[in-house]
Coordinates of C-alpha atoms and ligand atoms in Angstrom, one line a residue:
X35 CA 110.7 86.5 94.1
X36 CA 109.2 86.3 90.4
X37 CA 105.7 87.5 89.4
X38 CA 103.1 86.0 86.6
X39 CA 102.8 89.4 85.4
X40 CA 98.8 89.7 84.1
X41 CA 98.2 91.6 80.2
X42 CA 95.4 94.1 81.1
X43 CA 93.4 91.5 78.8
X44 CA 93.9 88.9 81.3
X45 CA 92.3 90.9 84.0
X46 CA 89.4 91.8 82.1
X47 CA 89.1 88.1 80.8
X48 CA 89.4 87.0 85.2
X49 CA 86.7 90.0 86.3
X50 CA 84.3 88.5 84.0
X51 CA 84.8 85.5 84.6
X52 CA 84.4 86.4 88.5
X53 CA 81.4 88.3 87.5
X54 CA 79.8 86.3 85.6
X55 CA 76.5 84.4 86.4
X56 CA 77.4 81.6 84.9
X57 CA 81.1 81.6 86.0
X58 CA 82.5 78.4 86.0
X59 CA 79.3 76.8 84.1
X60 CA 80.4 74.9 81.4
X61 CA 78.2 74.3 78.3
X62 CA 77.5 72.6 75.0
X63 CA 76.2 74.1 71.9
X64 CA 73.7 72.1 69.3
X65 CA 73.3 74.2 66.3
X66 CA 75.7 77.2 65.0
X67 CA 75.9 77.2 61.1
X68 CA 77.6 80.6 61.1
X69 CA 77.4 84.2 62.7
X70 CA 73.9 84.6 62.0
X71 CA 72.4 81.3 63.5
X72 CA 70.2 82.0 66.9
X73 CA 72.3 79.4 68.5
X74 CA 75.7 81.7 67.9
X75 CA 73.8 84.8 69.9
X76 CA 73.3 82.1 72.6
X77 CA 76.6 81.2 73.0
X78 CA 77.5 84.1 73.2
X79 CA 75.7 86.0 76.4
X80 CA 76.2 82.6 77.2
X81 CA 80.1 83.2 77.3
X82 CA 79.7 87.1 78.3
X83 CA 78.2 85.5 81.6
X84 CA 81.1 83.2 82.0
X85 CA 80.4 80.1 80.8
X86 CA 83.1 77.7 79.5
X87 CA 81.8 76.3 75.8
X88 CA 81.6 73.6 73.8
X89 CA 80.1 73.0 70.3
X90 CA 79.5 71.1 67.6
X91 CA 78.3 70.9 63.9
X92 CA 76.4 69.8 61.6
X93 CA 79.1 68.4 58.5
X94 CA 82.7 68.7 58.1
X95 CA 81.9 71.1 55.0
X96 CA 80.7 73.7 58.2
X97 CA 83.3 73.0 60.6
X98 CA 85.2 76.5 59.2
X99 CA 83.0 78.7 60.1
X100 CA 81.9 76.5 63.3
X101 CA 85.9 76.4 64.5
X102 CA 86.7 80.2 64.7
X103 CA 83.4 81.2 66.2
X104 CA 84.0 78.8 68.5
X105 CA 88.3 79.5 68.9
X106 CA 87.0 83.6 69.3
X107 CA 84.6 82.6 72.2
X108 CA 87.6 80.5 74.0
X109 CA 85.8 76.9 73.2
X110 CA 88.1 74.0 72.7
X111 CA 85.4 71.2 71.7
X112 CA 84.4 71.5 68.9
X113 CA 83.1 68.1 67.2
X114 CA 81.2 67.4 64.4
X115 CA 78.3 66.4 64.7
X116 CA 74.9 65.0 62.7
X117 CA 72.2 64.4 65.2
X118 CA 70.3 62.6 63.1
X119 CA 73.0 59.8 63.9
X120 CA 73.0 58.2 68.0
X121 CA 76.4 56.7 67.2
X122 CA 77.4 60.9 66.7
X123 CA 75.6 61.9 69.7
X124 CA 76.7 59.5 72.2
X125 CA 80.9 59.9 70.5
X126 CA 80.1 63.6 71.1
X127 CA 79.1 63.1 74.7
X128 CA 81.7 60.2 75.9
X129 CA 84.3 62.2 75.2
X130 CA 82.5 65.9 76.2
X131 CA 82.6 63.1 79.4
X132 CA 86.9 62.6 79.3
X133 CA 87.3 66.3 78.3
X134 CA 85.0 67.7 81.5
X135 CA 83.5 64.8 83.1
X136 CA 80.3 67.2 84.4
X137 CA 77.8 70.2 82.2
X138 CA 75.7 72.4 83.5
X139 CA 73.4 73.4 80.4
X140 CA 72.9 72.7 77.2
X141 CA 71.6 74.5 74.4
X142 CA 69.6 72.5 71.5
X143 CA 68.6 75.2 68.6
X144 CA 68.6 72.7 65.7
X145 CA 65.8 72.3 63.4
X146 CA 65.2 70.9 59.1
X147 CA 62.9 70.0 56.6
X148 CA 62.3 69.1 52.5
X149 CA 62.1 72.2 51.3
X150 CA 58.7 71.1 49.3
X151 CA 57.5 70.9 52.7
X152 CA 58.1 74.6 54.1
X153 CA 55.9 76.0 50.7
X154 CA 52.6 74.9 49.8
X155 CA 49.9 73.2 51.2
X156 CA 50.6 70.7 54.7
X157 CA 48.1 68.3 52.9
X158 CA 50.5 66.9 50.6
X159 CA 53.8 66.0 53.8
X160 CA 55.1 63.7 52.0
X161 CA 55.7 60.1 54.8
X162 CA 59.1 61.3 54.2
X163 CA 59.0 64.2 54.5
X164 CA 56.8 64.0 57.9
X165 CA 59.3 61.5 59.5
X166 CA 62.2 63.8 58.4
X167 CA 61.2 66.8 60.2
X168 CA 59.8 65.0 63.7
X169 CA 63.3 63.3 63.6
X170 CA 66.0 66.3 63.5
X171 CA 63.7 69.3 64.1
X172 CA 61.9 67.3 68.0
X173 CA 63.3 63.8 68.9
X174 CA 67.0 65.6 68.3
X175 CA 66.2 66.5 71.8
X176 CA 65.7 63.2 73.9
X177 CA 68.2 61.6 72.4
X178 CA 71.1 64.7 73.2
X179 CA 68.7 65.2 76.6
X180 CA 69.6 61.2 77.4
X181 CA 73.0 61.7 76.8
X182 CA 73.3 65.0 78.8
X183 CA 71.6 64.8 82.3
X184 CA 73.3 62.1 83.9
X185 CA 77.2 64.6 82.9
X186 CA 75.0 66.7 85.2
X187 CA 74.2 65.2 88.5
X188 CA 76.9 66.4 90.9
X189 CA 74.6 70.2 90.8
X190 CA 72.0 69.2 88.1
X191 CA 71.5 71.5 85.4
X192 CA 69.2 72.7 82.3
X193 CA 68.8 72.1 78.5
X194 CA 66.8 74.9 77.1
X195 CA 65.3 73.9 72.7
X196 CA 64.6 76.5 70.7
X197 CA 60.6 76.6 69.6
X198 CA 58.3 78.4 67.2
X199 CA 54.6 80.3 67.3
X200 CA 54.6 77.6 64.6
X201 CA 54.2 74.6 66.8
X202 CA 50.1 77.0 68.2
X203 CA 48.7 78.2 65.5
X204 CA 48.3 77.4 61.8
X205 CA 51.4 79.5 60.2
X206 CA 51.4 79.6 56.5
X207 CA 54.1 78.0 54.7
X208 CA 55.4 76.4 58.4
X209 CA 53.2 73.0 57.3
X210 CA 55.2 70.2 59.2
X211 CA 57.8 72.2 61.1
X212 CA 55.0 73.9 63.1
X213 CA 54.1 69.7 64.3
X214 CA 57.4 69.3 64.5
X215 CA 57.4 72.3 66.7
X216 CA 54.4 70.8 69.0
X217 CA 56.0 67.8 69.1
X218 CA 59.1 69.7 70.8
X219 CA 57.2 71.8 73.0
X220 CA 55.3 68.6 74.3
X221 CA 58.8 66.7 74.5
X222 CA 60.1 69.5 76.6
X223 CA 56.6 69.3 79.1
X224 CA 57.7 65.4 79.1
X225 CA 62.2 65.2 79.9
X226 CA 61.1 68.0 82.2
X227 CA 58.6 65.4 84.1
X228 CA 60.8 62.6 83.3
X229 CA 64.4 65.2 84.4
X230 CA 62.9 67.0 87.6
X231 CA 64.8 64.6 90.5
X232 CA 67.4 64.4 89.1
X233 CA 67.4 68.1 89.3
X234 CA 67.4 69.0 85.6
X235 CA 65.4 71.7 83.5
X236 CA 64.2 71.5 80.6
X237 CA 62.5 74.6 79.0
X238 CA 62.1 75.6 75.6
X239 CA 62.3 79.5 73.7
X240 CA 59.7 80.4 71.3
X241 CA 60.9 83.0 69.2
X242 CA 59.7 85.6 66.7
X243 CA 60.8 85.8 63.2
X244 CA 64.3 85.9 63.1
X245 CA 66.5 85.7 59.1
X246 CA 68.6 82.7 59.9
X247 CA 69.2 80.4 57.3
X248 CA 67.2 78.0 58.2
X249 CA 64.6 80.7 58.1
X250 CA 65.2 81.8 54.8
X251 CA 64.1 77.7 53.5
X252 CA 61.0 79.1 54.4
X253 CA 58.6 80.4 51.8
X254 CA 57.1 84.1 52.8
X255 CA 59.5 84.5 55.1
X256 CA 59.9 88.5 54.1
X257 CA 56.1 88.7 54.2
X258 CA 56.8 87.0 58.4
X259 CA 58.9 90.5 59.1
X260 CA 57.0 92.9 58.4
X261 CA 53.7 91.4 59.3
X262 CA 54.9 90.9 63.0
X263 CA 56.5 94.0 62.5
X264 CA 52.9 95.8 62.0
X265 CA 51.4 94.0 64.7
X266 CA 53.3 92.9 67.8
X267 CA 53.1 95.0 70.8
X268 CA 56.0 96.7 70.7
X269 CA 55.7 97.5 67.1
X270 CA 59.2 95.8 65.9
X271 CA 60.2 91.8 65.4
X272 CA 62.7 90.8 68.3
X273 CA 66.3 90.6 68.0
X274 CA 68.7 87.3 67.8
X275 CA 70.2 88.7 71.3
X276 CA 67.2 88.8 72.7
X277 CA 67.1 84.8 72.4
X278 CA 70.1 84.9 73.8
X279 CA 69.5 86.9 76.8
X280 CA 66.3 84.8 77.5
X281 CA 68.8 81.7 77.3
X282 CA 71.2 83.2 79.7
X283 CA 68.1 83.0 82.4
X284 CA 67.3 79.9 81.2
X285 CA 70.3 78.1 81.5
X286 CA 71.0 79.8 84.6
X287 CA 70.6 80.2 88.0
X288 CA 68.3 82.9 88.0
X289 CA 65.3 80.7 86.0
X290 CA 65.8 77.9 89.3
X291 CA 62.2 77.3 90.0
X292 CA 61.4 77.1 85.9
X293 CA 60.7 73.6 84.0
X294 CA 58.3 72.4 81.5
X295 CA 57.9 76.1 79.9
X296 CA 57.6 77.4 77.0
X297 CA 58.7 81.3 77.1
X298 CA 57.8 83.5 74.6
X299 CA 60.1 85.9 73.2
X300 CA 58.8 87.7 70.6
X301 CA 58.0 90.9 71.0
X302 CA 54.6 89.9 72.1
X303 CA 53.1 88.8 68.8
X304 CA 51.4 85.7 70.6
X305 CA 49.5 88.0 73.0
X306 CA 47.6 89.4 70.2
X307 CA 44.2 87.7 69.3
X308 CA 43.3 90.5 66.1
Ligands
NAP472 P1 70.8 78.3 61.3 O1 71.4 78.7 62.0 O2 70.5 77.6 59.9 O3 70.8 76.7 62.1 C1 69.9 75.7 61.9 C2 70.9 74.6 62.9 O4 70.5 73.3 62.8 C3 71.6 74.5 61.8 O5 72.9 74.9 62.8 C4 72.4 73.3 61.1 O6 72.9 72.8 60.2 C5 71.5 72.5 62.0 N1 70.6 71.1 61.9 C6 70.1 71.0 60.9 N2 70.1 69.0 60.8 C7 70.2 69.0 62.1 C8 71.1 67.4 62.2 N3 71.0 66.6 61.5 N4 72.3 67.6 63.1 C9 73.3 68.6 64.0 N5 72.7 70.1 63.0 C10 71.6 70.1 62.5 O7 68.4 78.3 61.9 P2 68.6 78.9 63.2 O8 67.1 80.4 62.3 O9 69.2 80.1 63.8 O10 67.7 78.0 63.6 C11 68.1 76.8 64.8 C12 66.5 77.1 66.2 O11 66.0 78.1 66.2 C13 65.7 76.4 65.5 O12 65.8 75.1 65.9 C14 64.7 76.7 64.0 O13 63.3 76.0 64.3 C15 64.7 77.7 65.3 N6 63.7 78.9 65.2 C16 64.1 80.0 64.2 C17 63.7 80.7 64.3 C18 64.1 82.5 62.6 O14 63.0 83.2 63.1 N7 65.3 82.2 63.0 C19 62.5 81.2 65.2 C20 62.2 80.6 66.2 C21 62.4 79.5 65.8 P3 73.0 73.1 59.0 O15 73.5 74.3 58.6 O16 74.8 72.3 59.0 O17 72.4 71.8 58.1

């Protein structure tokens, strides 16, 4: 009788899958722009625990960057989805339902504000700039949650978003994005209250500063890194891998009793008063 011979690579992949705490779980990641994106580090951590992943990218121009990354983790669902467009969100989830039928977790790692609103004074924020930042950086979590939780009915699910300390305290130049992150963290609590009855958990990670495309758009970001390194209890900046590991914890059953929380992954910076 002929046997299918497994290559060492296949055996390794199978072992990883069967040992991973997310083996058999499926999730979608919003917010990979490149291999520096926090979403990418979340994806790598989730994949290493055995999860199957789907990815989206905002604009067509990003397809050539995101597709190879997604494919390197074995993903075969990579779709364009501009989160400022409800129809694109609805289409993405309709396609995902056809593809998988059910969903276990979502990672929302998306934010945007106009460059001129990330420098100078918050008081100068325009109505349009305020609306844009709040729409993309906060409302999109609710828009995604609305589409995601019906796909999580079978065994519940976990939704994780990324926030920043500027939601709680004034950080120079973060300005309207701080207000958007405050709305995002409040949305996490309201969504957690709504979706808990469906066994869907919603949490945020408040990450310390990490050098990414979005972060480099904040005026004075390099100084922020130096400042945190000097004052954080761990005397260093957080690594993107640490944000990935906490996302894995929140997406997995290890955090089954946690919802509506914002967990600081910031080397302790946020506990300091002086
Ligand atoms: P990033 O790599 O630039 O990721 C930001 C992502 O948001 C990009 O993929 C961007 O796509 C996407 N995006 C913006 N507008 C969108 C829209 N309308 N529809 C769909 N996607 C859209 O930067 P990042 O630092 O990893 O940011 C990820 C999340 O982490 C953000 O929420 C950010 O606020 C948060 N965070 C970052 C830090 C940090 O220091 N890096 C700290 C705490 C929290 P495009 O590139 O195509 O615009």
